[in-house]
PDB file of C-alpha atoms in Angstrom:
ATOM      1  CA  MET A   1     -21.751 -45.328 -13.374  1.00  0.00           C
ATOM      2  CA  ILE A   2     -24.431 -44.489 -16.031  1.00  0.00           C
ATOM      3  CA  ASN A   3     -23.930 -40.944 -16.117  1.00  0.00           C
ATOM      4  CA  ILE A   4     -20.413 -41.134 -16.956  1.00  0.00           C
ATOM      5  CA  ILE A   5     -21.245 -43.592 -19.502  1.00  0.00           C
ATOM      6  CA  ILE A   6     -23.787 -41.149 -20.934  1.00  0.00           C
ATOM      7  CA  PHE A   7     -21.294 -38.480 -20.697  1.00  0.00           C
ATOM      8  CA  PHE A   8     -18.644 -40.272 -22.636  1.00  0.00           C
ATOM      9  CA  GLY A   9     -20.961 -41.561 -25.599  1.00  0.00           C
ATOM     10  CA  ALA A  10     -22.198 -37.707 -26.050  1.00  0.00           C
ATOM     11  CA  THR A  11     -18.523 -36.640 -25.876  1.00  0.00           C
ATOM     12  CA  LEU A  12     -17.527 -39.325 -28.240  1.00  0.00           C
ATOM     13  CA  THR A  13     -20.790 -38.717 -30.614  1.00  0.00           C
ATOM     14  CA  VAL A  14     -20.037 -34.628 -30.591  1.00  0.00           C
ATOM     15  CA  LEU A  15     -16.092 -35.444 -31.578  1.00  0.00           C
ATOM     16  CA  ILE A  16     -17.315 -37.712 -34.643  1.00  0.00           C
ATOM     17  CA  LEU A  17     -19.612 -35.131 -36.062  1.00  0.00           C
ATOM     18  CA  LEU A  18     -16.956 -32.351 -35.759  1.00  0.00           C
ATOM     19  CA  PHE A  19     -14.445 -34.707 -37.536  1.00  0.00           C
ATOM     20  CA  MET A  20     -16.846 -35.695 -40.270  1.00  0.00           C
ATOM     21  CA  GLN A  21     -17.922 -31.551 -40.614  1.00  0.00           C
ATOM     22  CA  PHE A  22     -14.024 -30.254 -40.631  1.00  0.00           C
ATOM     23  CA  GLY A  23     -12.629 -33.325 -42.014  1.00  0.00           C
ATOM     24  CA  ALA A  24     -15.271 -33.331 -45.172  1.00  0.00           C
ATOM     25  CA  VAL A  25     -15.915 -37.055 -44.479  1.00  0.00           C
ATOM     26  CA  ARG A  26     -18.374 -38.319 -46.557  1.00  0.00           C
ATOM     27  CA  LEU A  27     -20.874 -41.366 -45.825  1.00  0.00           C
ATOM     28  CA  ILE A  28     -22.743 -41.421 -49.208  1.00  0.00           C
ATOM     29  CA  SER A  29     -21.243 -43.627 -51.464  1.00  0.00           C
ATOM     30  CA  THR A  30     -18.878 -42.265 -54.294  1.00  0.00           C
ATOM     31  CA  THR A  31     -17.507 -43.199 -57.607  1.00  0.00           C
ATOM     32  CA  ASP A  32     -13.986 -42.460 -58.617  1.00  0.00           C
ATOM     33  CA  TYR A  33     -13.165 -40.886 -61.797  1.00  0.00           C
ATOM     34  CA  ASP A  34     -10.126 -39.071 -63.360  1.00  0.00           C
ATOM     35  CA  ALA A  35      -9.756 -36.116 -65.720  1.00  0.00           C
ATOM     36  CA  VAL A  36      -6.702 -34.957 -67.839  1.00  0.00           C
ATOM     37  CA  PHE A  37      -6.120 -30.971 -67.924  1.00  0.00           C
ATOM     38  CA  ALA A  38      -3.491 -28.956 -70.300  1.00  0.00           C
ATOM     39  CA  ASN A  39      -2.838 -27.116 -66.983  1.00  0.00           C
ATOM     40  CA  SER A  40      -4.107 -27.670 -63.469  1.00  0.00           C
ATOM     41  CA  SER A  41      -2.526 -24.675 -61.479  1.00  0.00           C
ATOM     42  CA  GLY A  42      -3.926 -23.835 -58.172  1.00  0.00           C
ATOM     43  CA  LEU A  43      -6.121 -26.954 -57.828  1.00  0.00           C
ATOM     44  CA  LYS A  44      -5.277 -28.902 -54.729  1.00  0.00           C
ATOM     45  CA  ASP A  45      -6.118 -32.294 -53.034  1.00  0.00           C
ATOM     46  CA  GLY A  46      -9.213 -31.806 -50.954  1.00  0.00           C
ATOM     47  CA  GLU A  47     -10.895 -28.902 -53.211  1.00  0.00           C
ATOM     48  CA  SER A  48     -14.833 -29.390 -53.763  1.00  0.00           C
ATOM     49  CA  VAL A  49     -16.294 -30.939 -56.968  1.00  0.00           C
ATOM     50  CA  ARG A  50     -19.445 -29.291 -57.831  1.00  0.00           C
ATOM     51  CA  ILE A  51     -22.497 -29.995 -60.130  1.00  0.00           C
ATOM     52  CA  ALA A  52     -24.588 -26.724 -60.946  1.00  0.00           C
ATOM     53  CA  GLY A  53     -23.037 -25.171 -57.737  1.00  0.00           C
ATOM     54  CA  VAL A  54     -23.543 -28.096 -55.675  1.00  0.00           C
ATOM     55  CA  GLU A  55     -20.923 -29.843 -53.924  1.00  0.00           C
ATOM     56  CA  VAL A  56     -20.972 -33.769 -54.978  1.00  0.00           C
ATOM     57  CA  GLY A  57     -17.503 -34.564 -54.111  1.00  0.00           C
ATOM     58  CA  LYS A  58     -13.949 -34.151 -53.553  1.00  0.00           C
ATOM     59  CA  VAL A  59     -10.572 -33.829 -55.433  1.00  0.00           C
ATOM     60  CA  ARG A  60      -8.526 -36.889 -54.319  1.00  0.00           C
ATOM     61  CA  SER A  61      -5.104 -36.192 -56.210  1.00  0.00           C
ATOM     62  CA  VAL A  62      -3.439 -33.926 -58.714  1.00  0.00           C
ATOM     63  CA  GLU A  63      -0.515 -35.526 -60.588  1.00  0.00           C
ATOM     64  CA  ILE A  64       1.455 -34.940 -63.443  1.00  0.00           C
ATOM     65  CA  SER A  65       0.888 -37.255 -66.649  1.00  0.00           C
ATOM     66  CA  ASP A  66       3.069 -37.658 -69.761  1.00  0.00           C
ATOM     67  CA  GLY A  67       5.072 -34.704 -68.522  1.00  0.00           C
ATOM     68  CA  THR A  68       2.996 -31.946 -70.111  1.00  0.00           C
ATOM     69  CA  GLN A  69      -0.559 -32.502 -68.600  1.00  0.00           C
ATOM     70  CA  ALA A  70      -2.038 -33.071 -65.322  1.00  0.00           C
ATOM     71  CA  ARG A  71      -4.323 -36.123 -64.188  1.00  0.00           C
ATOM     72  CA  VAL A  72      -6.893 -35.029 -61.521  1.00  0.00           C
ATOM     73  CA  GLY A  73      -8.356 -37.989 -59.446  1.00  0.00           C
ATOM     74  CA  PHE A  74     -11.690 -37.126 -57.943  1.00  0.00           C
ATOM     75  CA  ASP A  75     -15.021 -38.885 -56.451  1.00  0.00           C
ATOM     76  CA  VAL A  76     -18.714 -37.892 -57.049  1.00  0.00           C
ATOM     77  CA  ASP A  77     -21.550 -39.075 -55.317  1.00  0.00           C
ATOM     78  CA  SER A  78     -22.880 -42.474 -56.859  1.00  0.00           C
ATOM     79  CA  ASP A  79     -26.258 -41.016 -57.226  1.00  0.00           C
ATOM     80  CA  LYS A  80     -24.674 -38.428 -59.669  1.00  0.00           C
ATOM     81  CA  PRO A  81     -23.542 -40.407 -62.795  1.00  0.00           C
ATOM     82  CA  LEU A  82     -21.585 -38.813 -65.143  1.00  0.00           C
ATOM     83  CA  THR A  83     -21.707 -39.507 -69.077  1.00  0.00           C
ATOM     84  CA  GLY A  84     -19.537 -39.746 -72.207  1.00  0.00           C
ATOM     85  CA  GLY A  85     -20.398 -35.960 -72.766  1.00  0.00           C
ATOM     86  CA  THR A  86     -19.406 -34.665 -69.045  1.00  0.00           C
ATOM     87  CA  ARG A  87     -17.166 -31.782 -69.356  1.00  0.00           C
ATOM     88  CA  ALA A  88     -14.627 -30.840 -66.346  1.00  0.00           C
ATOM     89  CA  THR A  89     -13.526 -27.188 -65.650  1.00  0.00           C
ATOM     90  CA  ILE A  90     -11.391 -25.720 -62.797  1.00  0.00           C
ATOM     91  CA  ARG A  91     -12.861 -22.339 -61.886  1.00  0.00           C
ATOM     92  CA  TYR A  92     -12.086 -19.926 -59.391  1.00  0.00           C
ATOM     93  CA  ALA A  93     -13.805 -20.086 -55.873  1.00  0.00           C
ATOM     94  CA  ASN A  94     -12.713 -16.510 -55.029  1.00  0.00           C
ATOM     95  CA  LEU A  95      -9.786 -14.106 -55.679  1.00  0.00           C
ATOM     96  CA  THR A  96      -7.513 -15.263 -53.021  1.00  0.00           C
ATOM     97  CA  GLY A  97      -6.563 -18.257 -55.297  1.00  0.00           C
ATOM     98  CA  ASP A  98      -8.952 -21.318 -54.032  1.00  0.00           C
ATOM     99  CA  ARG A  99     -10.342 -23.432 -57.275  1.00  0.00           C
ATOM    100  CA  PHE A 100     -12.991 -26.154 -57.832  1.00  0.00           C
ATOM    101  CA  LEU A 101     -13.526 -28.291 -60.151  1.00  0.00           C
ATOM    102  CA  GLU A 102     -16.888 -27.967 -62.164  1.00  0.00           C
ATOM    103  CA  LEU A 103     -18.695 -30.583 -63.946  1.00  0.00           C
ATOM    104  CA  SER A 104     -21.265 -30.134 -66.570  1.00  0.00           C
ATOM    105  CA  ASP A 105     -23.253 -32.017 -69.166  1.00  0.00           C
ATOM    106  CA  GLY A 106     -22.134 -31.431 -73.014  1.00  0.00           C
ATOM    107  CA  PRO A 107     -22.509 -32.919 -76.434  1.00  0.00           C
ATOM    108  CA  GLY A 108     -21.292 -36.210 -76.765  1.00  0.00           C
ATOM    109  CA  PRO A 109     -22.143 -40.005 -76.089  1.00  0.00           C
ATOM    110  CA  THR A 110     -25.038 -40.761 -73.575  1.00  0.00           C
ATOM    111  CA  GLU A 111     -23.456 -43.767 -71.873  1.00  0.00           C
ATOM    112  CA  ARG A 112     -22.652 -43.467 -68.103  1.00  0.00           C
ATOM    113  CA  LEU A 113     -18.860 -43.615 -67.209  1.00  0.00           C
ATOM    114  CA  VAL A 114     -18.008 -46.387 -64.820  1.00  0.00           C
ATOM    115  CA  GLU A 115     -15.517 -46.310 -61.872  1.00  0.00           C
ATOM    116  CA  ASP A 116     -12.012 -45.126 -62.739  1.00  0.00           C
ATOM    117  CA  ASP A 117     -12.741 -43.939 -66.022  1.00  0.00           C
ATOM    118  CA  THR A 118     -11.088 -40.926 -67.734  1.00  0.00           C
ATOM    119  CA  ILE A 119     -12.434 -37.599 -68.927  1.00  0.00           C
ATOM    120  CA  PRO A 120     -10.039 -36.482 -71.664  1.00  0.00           C
ATOM    121  CA  VAL A 121      -8.132 -33.151 -72.080  1.00  0.00           C
ATOM    122  CA  GLU A 122     -10.687 -32.469 -75.085  1.00  0.00           C
ATOM    123  CA  ARG A 123     -13.363 -32.326 -72.778  1.00  0.00           C
ATOM    124  CA  THR A 124     -11.449 -30.403 -69.871  1.00  0.00           C
ATOM    125  CA  GLN A 125     -10.686 -26.817 -69.475  1.00  0.00           C
ATOM    126  CA  PRO A 126      -8.013 -25.390 -67.227  1.00  0.00           C
ATOM    127  CA  ALA A 127      -8.681 -22.283 -64.861  1.00  0.00           C
ATOM    128  CA  LEU A 128      -8.803 -18.928 -66.089  1.00  0.00           C
ATOM    129  CA  ASP A 129      -5.346 -17.185 -65.922  1.00  0.00           C
ATOM    130  CA  ILE A 130      -6.425 -14.181 -63.575  1.00  0.00           C
ATOM    131  CA  ASP A 131      -3.139 -12.795 -63.480  1.00  0.00           C
ATOM    132  CA  VAL A 132      -2.798 -11.881 -67.053  1.00  0.00           C
ATOM    133  CA  LEU A 133      -6.401 -10.897 -67.378  1.00  0.00           C
ATOM    134  CA  LEU A 134      -6.140  -8.265 -64.392  1.00  0.00           C
ATOM    135  CA  GLN A 135      -2.697  -7.024 -65.957  1.00  0.00           C
ATOM    136  CA  GLY A 136      -4.572  -5.546 -68.989  1.00  0.00           C
ATOM    137  CA  PHE A 137      -7.001  -3.593 -66.545  1.00  0.00           C
ATOM    138  CA  THR A 138      -3.594  -2.161 -64.628  1.00  0.00           C
ATOM    139  CA  PRO A 139      -3.795   1.330 -66.374  1.00  0.00           C
ATOM    140  CA  LEU A 140      -7.265   1.885 -65.586  1.00  0.00           C
ATOM    141  CA  MET A 141      -7.119   0.569 -61.819  1.00  0.00           C
ATOM    142  CA  GLN A 142      -4.320   3.104 -60.785  1.00  0.00           C
ATOM    143  CA  GLY A 143      -7.313   5.389 -60.110  1.00  0.00           C
ATOM    144  CA  LEU A 144      -9.417   3.107 -58.130  1.00  0.00           C
ATOM    145  CA  SER A 145      -9.444   2.199 -54.292  1.00  0.00           C
ATOM    146  CA  PRO A 146      -8.291  -1.488 -53.349  1.00  0.00           C
ATOM    147  CA  ASP A 147     -12.226  -2.231 -52.358  1.00  0.00           C
ATOM    148  CA  GLN A 148     -13.219  -1.183 -56.008  1.00  0.00           C
ATOM    149  CA  ILE A 149     -10.584  -3.104 -57.578  1.00  0.00           C
ATOM    150  CA  ASN A 150     -11.536  -6.341 -55.557  1.00  0.00           C
ATOM    151  CA  GLN A 151     -15.169  -5.881 -56.554  1.00  0.00           C
ATOM    152  CA  PHE A 152     -14.427  -5.523 -60.265  1.00  0.00           C
ATOM    153  CA  ALA A 153     -11.834  -8.121 -60.386  1.00  0.00           C
ATOM    154  CA  ASN A 154     -14.601 -10.426 -58.792  1.00  0.00           C
ATOM    155  CA  GLU A 155     -17.330  -9.786 -61.179  1.00  0.00           C
ATOM    156  CA  VAL A 156     -15.030  -9.907 -64.130  1.00  0.00           C
ATOM    157  CA  VAL A 157     -13.740 -13.480 -63.170  1.00  0.00           C
ATOM    158  CA  THR A 158     -17.493 -14.593 -62.422  1.00  0.00           C
ATOM    159  CA  VAL A 159     -18.820 -13.262 -65.744  1.00  0.00           C
ATOM    160  CA  LEU A 160     -16.075 -14.918 -67.841  1.00  0.00           C
ATOM    161  CA  GLN A 161     -16.442 -18.368 -66.198  1.00  0.00           C
ATOM    162  CA  GLY A 162     -20.030 -18.312 -67.041  1.00  0.00           C
ATOM    163  CA  GLN A 163     -22.031 -17.062 -64.099  1.00  0.00           C
ATOM    164  CA  GLY A 164     -23.885 -14.535 -66.491  1.00  0.00           C
ATOM    165  CA  GLY A 165     -26.006 -13.498 -63.695  1.00  0.00           C
ATOM    166  CA  THR A 166     -23.363 -10.988 -62.571  1.00  0.00           C
ATOM    167  CA  VAL A 167     -23.412  -9.223 -65.883  1.00  0.00           C
ATOM    168  CA  GLU A 168     -25.493  -6.546 -64.718  1.00  0.00           C
ATOM    169  CA  SER A 169     -23.262  -5.844 -61.520  1.00  0.00           C
ATOM    170  CA  LEU A 170     -20.190  -5.890 -63.978  1.00  0.00           C
ATOM    171  CA  PHE A 171     -21.547  -3.131 -65.837  1.00  0.00           C
ATOM    172  CA  THR A 172     -22.255  -1.304 -62.705  1.00  0.00           C
ATOM    173  CA  SER A 173     -18.728  -1.637 -61.746  1.00  0.00           C
ATOM    174  CA  THR A 174     -17.657  -0.553 -65.320  1.00  0.00           C
ATOM    175  CA  SER A 175     -19.632   2.443 -64.962  1.00  0.00           C
ATOM    176  CA  ALA A 176     -18.055   3.286 -61.537  1.00  0.00           C
ATOM    177  CA  LEU A 177     -14.724   2.992 -63.145  1.00  0.00           C
ATOM    178  CA  THR A 178     -15.733   5.033 -66.002  1.00  0.00           C
ATOM    179  CA  HIS A 179     -16.681   7.995 -63.381  1.00  0.00           C
ATOM    180  CA  ALA A 180     -13.959   7.683 -61.526  1.00  0.00           C
ATOM    181  CA  LEU A 181     -11.487   8.261 -64.305  1.00  0.00           C
ATOM    182  CA  ALA A 182     -13.435  11.196 -65.374  1.00  0.00           C
ATOM    183  CA  ASP A 183     -13.575  12.846 -62.224  1.00  0.00           C
ATOM    184  CA  ARG A 184      -9.411  12.759 -62.779  1.00  0.00           C
ATOM    185  CA  ASP A 185      -9.678  13.949 -66.146  1.00  0.00           C
ATOM    186  CA  GLN A 186      -9.514  17.705 -65.287  1.00  0.00           C
ATOM    187  CA  VAL A 187      -6.246  17.044 -63.213  1.00  0.00           C
ATOM    188  CA  ILE A 188      -4.918  14.827 -65.909  1.00  0.00           C
ATOM    189  CA  GLY A 189      -5.857  17.820 -68.636  1.00  0.00           C
ATOM    190  CA  GLU A 190      -3.950  20.364 -65.926  1.00  0.00           C
ATOM    191  CA  VAL A 191      -0.867  18.124 -66.093  1.00  0.00           C
ATOM    192  CA  GLY A 192      -0.901  17.968 -69.797  1.00  0.00           C
ATOM    193  CA  GLU A 193      -1.129  21.567 -70.147  1.00  0.00           C
ATOM    194  CA  VAL A 194       2.001  22.121 -68.100  1.00  0.00           C
ATOM    195  CA  VAL A 195       3.710  19.701 -70.109  1.00  0.00           C
ATOM    196  CA  ASP A 196       2.620  21.389 -73.415  1.00  0.00           C
ATOM    197  CA  ASN A 197       4.041  24.606 -71.957  1.00  0.00           C
ATOM    198  CA  LEU A 198       7.099  23.217 -70.830  1.00  0.00           C
ATOM    199  CA  ASN A 199       7.444  21.575 -74.193  1.00  0.00           C
ATOM    200  CA  THR A 200       7.204  25.090 -75.840  1.00  0.00           C
ATOM    201  CA  VAL A 201       9.935  26.306 -73.699  1.00  0.00           C
ATOM    202  CA  LEU A 202      12.150  23.562 -74.549  1.00  0.00           C
ATOM    203  CA  GLY A 203      11.555  23.711 -77.975  1.00  0.00           C
ATOM    204  CA  THR A 204      12.445  27.638 -77.881  1.00  0.00           C
ATOM    205  CA  LEU A 205      15.548  27.122 -75.819  1.00  0.00           C
ATOM    206  CA  ASN A 206      16.324  24.271 -78.533  1.00  0.00           C
ATOM    207  CA  SER A 207      15.857  26.727 -81.381  1.00  0.00           C
ATOM    208  CA  LYS A 208      18.149  29.371 -79.785  1.00  0.00           C
ATOM    209  CA  GLY A 209      20.711  26.975 -78.818  1.00  0.00           C
ATOM    210  CA  ASP A 210      23.886  28.861 -80.120  1.00  0.00           C
ATOM    211  CA  GLN A 211      22.802  31.872 -78.167  1.00  0.00           C
ATOM    212  CA  VAL A 212      22.074  30.129 -74.856  1.00  0.00           C
ATOM    213  CA  THR A 213      25.330  28.519 -75.223  1.00  0.00           C
ATOM    214  CA  ASP A 214      27.283  31.848 -75.738  1.00  0.00           C
ATOM    215  CA  THR A 215      25.466  33.108 -72.779  1.00  0.00           C
ATOM    216  CA  VAL A 216      26.474  30.227 -70.465  1.00  0.00           C
ATOM    217  CA  VAL A 217      29.952  30.554 -71.612  1.00  0.00           C
ATOM    218  CA  ASN A 218      30.225  34.088 -71.105  1.00  0.00           C
ATOM    219  CA  LEU A 219      28.648  33.727 -67.813  1.00  0.00           C
ATOM    220  CA  GLN A 220      31.249  31.185 -66.802  1.00  0.00           C
ATOM    221  CA  LYS A 221      33.909  33.531 -67.981  1.00  0.00           C
ATOM    222  CA  LEU A 222      32.586  36.367 -65.826  1.00  0.00           C
ATOM    223  CA  VAL A 223      32.452  34.522 -62.972  1.00  0.00           C
ATOM    224  CA  SER A 224      35.997  33.041 -63.624  1.00  0.00           C
ATOM    225  CA  GLY A 225      37.165  36.586 -63.713  1.00  0.00           C
ATOM    226  CA  LEU A 226      35.702  37.609 -60.492  1.00  0.00           C
ATOM    227  CA  SER A 227      36.899  34.646 -58.965  1.00  0.00           C
ATOM    228  CA  ALA A 228      40.487  35.213 -60.459  1.00  0.00           C
ATOM    229  CA  ASP A 229      40.491  38.963 -59.282  1.00  0.00           C
ATOM    230  CA  ARG A 230      38.560  38.434 -55.790  1.00  0.00           C
ATOM    231  CA  GLN A 231      41.680  39.371 -53.737  1.00  0.00           C
ATOM    232  CA  ARG A 232      41.845  42.887 -55.881  1.00  0.00           C
ATOM    233  CA  ILE A 233      38.232  43.493 -55.700  1.00  0.00           C
ATOM    234  CA  GLY A 234      38.421  42.909 -51.643  1.00  0.00           C
ATOM    235  CA  GLY A 235      41.028  45.275 -51.527  1.00  0.00           C
ATOM    236  CA  SER A 236      39.249  47.820 -53.547  1.00  0.00           C
ATOM    237  CA  LEU A 237      36.108  47.501 -51.291  1.00  0.00           C
ATOM    238  CA  GLU A 238      38.390  48.135 -48.058  1.00  0.00           C
ATOM    239  CA  HIS A 239      39.537  51.458 -49.506  1.00  0.00           C
ATOM    240  CA  VAL A 240      36.309  52.560 -50.925  1.00  0.00           C
ATOM    241  CA  ASP A 241      35.167  51.865 -47.027  1.00  0.00           C
ATOM    242  CA  ALA A 242      38.007  53.761 -45.720  1.00  0.00           C
ATOM    243  CA  LEU A 243      37.704  56.674 -48.019  1.00  0.00           C
ATOM    244  CA  THR A 244      33.834  56.836 -47.087  1.00  0.00           C
ATOM    245  CA  THR A 245      34.915  57.177 -43.685  1.00  0.00           C
ATOM    246  CA  SER A 246      37.134  59.699 -44.214  1.00  0.00           C
ATOM    247  CA  VAL A 247      34.598  61.714 -46.210  1.00  0.00           C
ATOM    248  CA  ALA A 248      32.058  61.221 -43.456  1.00  0.00           C
ATOM    249  CA  GLY A 249      34.246  62.761 -40.928  1.00  0.00           C
ATOM    250  CA  LEU A 250      35.272  65.613 -43.196  1.00  0.00           C
ATOM    251  CA  LEU A 251      31.877  66.571 -43.633  1.00  0.00           C
ATOM    252  CA  ILE A 252      31.014  66.335 -39.697  1.00  0.00           C
ATOM    253  CA  ASP A 253      33.847  68.401 -38.916  1.00  0.00           C
ATOM    254  CA  GLY A 254      33.574  71.298 -41.575  1.00  0.00           C
ATOM    255  CA  ARG A 255      29.603  71.833 -41.089  1.00  0.00           C
ATOM    256  CA  PRO A 256      29.737  73.947 -37.845  1.00  0.00           C
ATOM    257  CA  ARG A 257      32.849  76.384 -39.089  1.00  0.00           C
ATOM    258  CA  SER A 258      30.616  77.083 -42.428  1.00  0.00           C
ATOM    259  CA  ARG A 259      27.294  77.770 -40.569  1.00  0.00           C
ATOM    260  CA  GLY A 260      28.942  79.924 -37.623  1.00  0.00           C
ATOM    261  CA  PRO A 261      29.890  82.978 -39.738  1.00  0.00           C
ATOM    262  CA  TRP A 262      26.918  82.989 -41.924  1.00  0.00           C
ATOM    263  CA  SER A 263      24.538  82.990 -38.829  1.00  0.00           C
ATOM    264  CA  SER A 264      26.910  86.104 -37.163  1.00  0.00           C
ATOM    265  CA  SER A 265      26.588  88.274 -40.070  1.00  0.00           C
ATOM    266  CA  ALA A 266      22.977  87.777 -40.456  1.00  0.00           C
ATOM    267  CA  ALA A 267      22.188  88.681 -37.100  1.00  0.00           C
ATOM    268  CA  ARG A 268      24.288  91.950 -36.822  1.00  0.00           C
ATOM    269  CA  PRO A 269      24.620  94.591 -39.523  1.00  0.00           C
ATOM    270  CA  ASP A 270      27.969  95.589 -40.630  1.00  0.00           C
ATOM    271  CA  SER A 271      29.637  98.724 -38.801  1.00  0.00           C
ATOM    272  CA  SER A 272      30.900 100.274 -41.930  1.00  0.00           C
ATOM    273  CA  THR A 273      27.229 100.105 -43.419  1.00  0.00           C
ATOM    274  CA  ARG A 274      25.991 101.799 -40.325  1.00  0.00           C
ATOM    275  CA  ASP A 275      28.348 104.708 -40.445  1.00  0.00           C
ATOM    276  CA  ALA A 276      27.670 105.261 -44.218  1.00  0.00           C
ATOM    277  CA  THR A 277      23.919 105.861 -43.563  1.00  0.00           C
ATOM    278  CA  PRO A 278      23.077 109.830 -44.174  1.00  0.00           C
ATOM    279  CA  SER A 279      22.048 111.783 -41.298  1.00  0.00           C
ATOM    280  CA  THR A 280      18.502 113.079 -41.315  1.00  0.00           C
ATOM    281  CA  ARG A 281      18.885 115.588 -38.626  1.00  0.00           C
ATOM    282  CA  CYS A 282      18.364 119.321 -39.595  1.00  0.00           C
TER     283      CYS A 282
END
């Protein structure tokens, strides 16, 4: 019986710890606040609230306020008081679109905010519109691999959000981008030469437009004439073929008759010539 009680007690403890971990349950006393934003696009319930990069609370709600603004409710650990100069900024947590709420000190009153106080829109800043930002780099990114694009975009967003420690890394990525485009400069130059040559050819044809037109028209007339006389041309070719066959047969038949007599006369002397030879007898 004691073993069963110990087993159920340990199991219940593990379940409670898992629920607290994955359910983001906080046992620390918290204080609720609100912040008004001109645009809270992408921020959802349950996103983290951070001060100097350390999570100190959670976003409780995101609602429409006055029809044109967003009211974000959040809680912060009670031992992390906010003041009248606290600023709230929505930042990107990663390139997949997750966001978090960052709180930072700014100029203004130093008195502490109390439960349910609101940070006005003048002291809030919406998230950077990364879509508009990256669209400006579209022509340059066409020559990069997806991994290079993701790394470059992540570092651009990080730098523009005020995390200046990655400026050196951004410059490194920019250098890699420049080298990648430079490697393709030769290909781009060759394509440019082809385009220039094509422009030259088209310009020459355009300057001799009348002659080209006449040539095309005359060629069309020639083709049309040949097409109209195709039957007569075909008949003529048949007669030529028959004539060629007849001439070939005539040459074959006539060649032996012309060669025979010539060979006979060359082999034997004429009898009249033999008789006319003067005698040499004494």
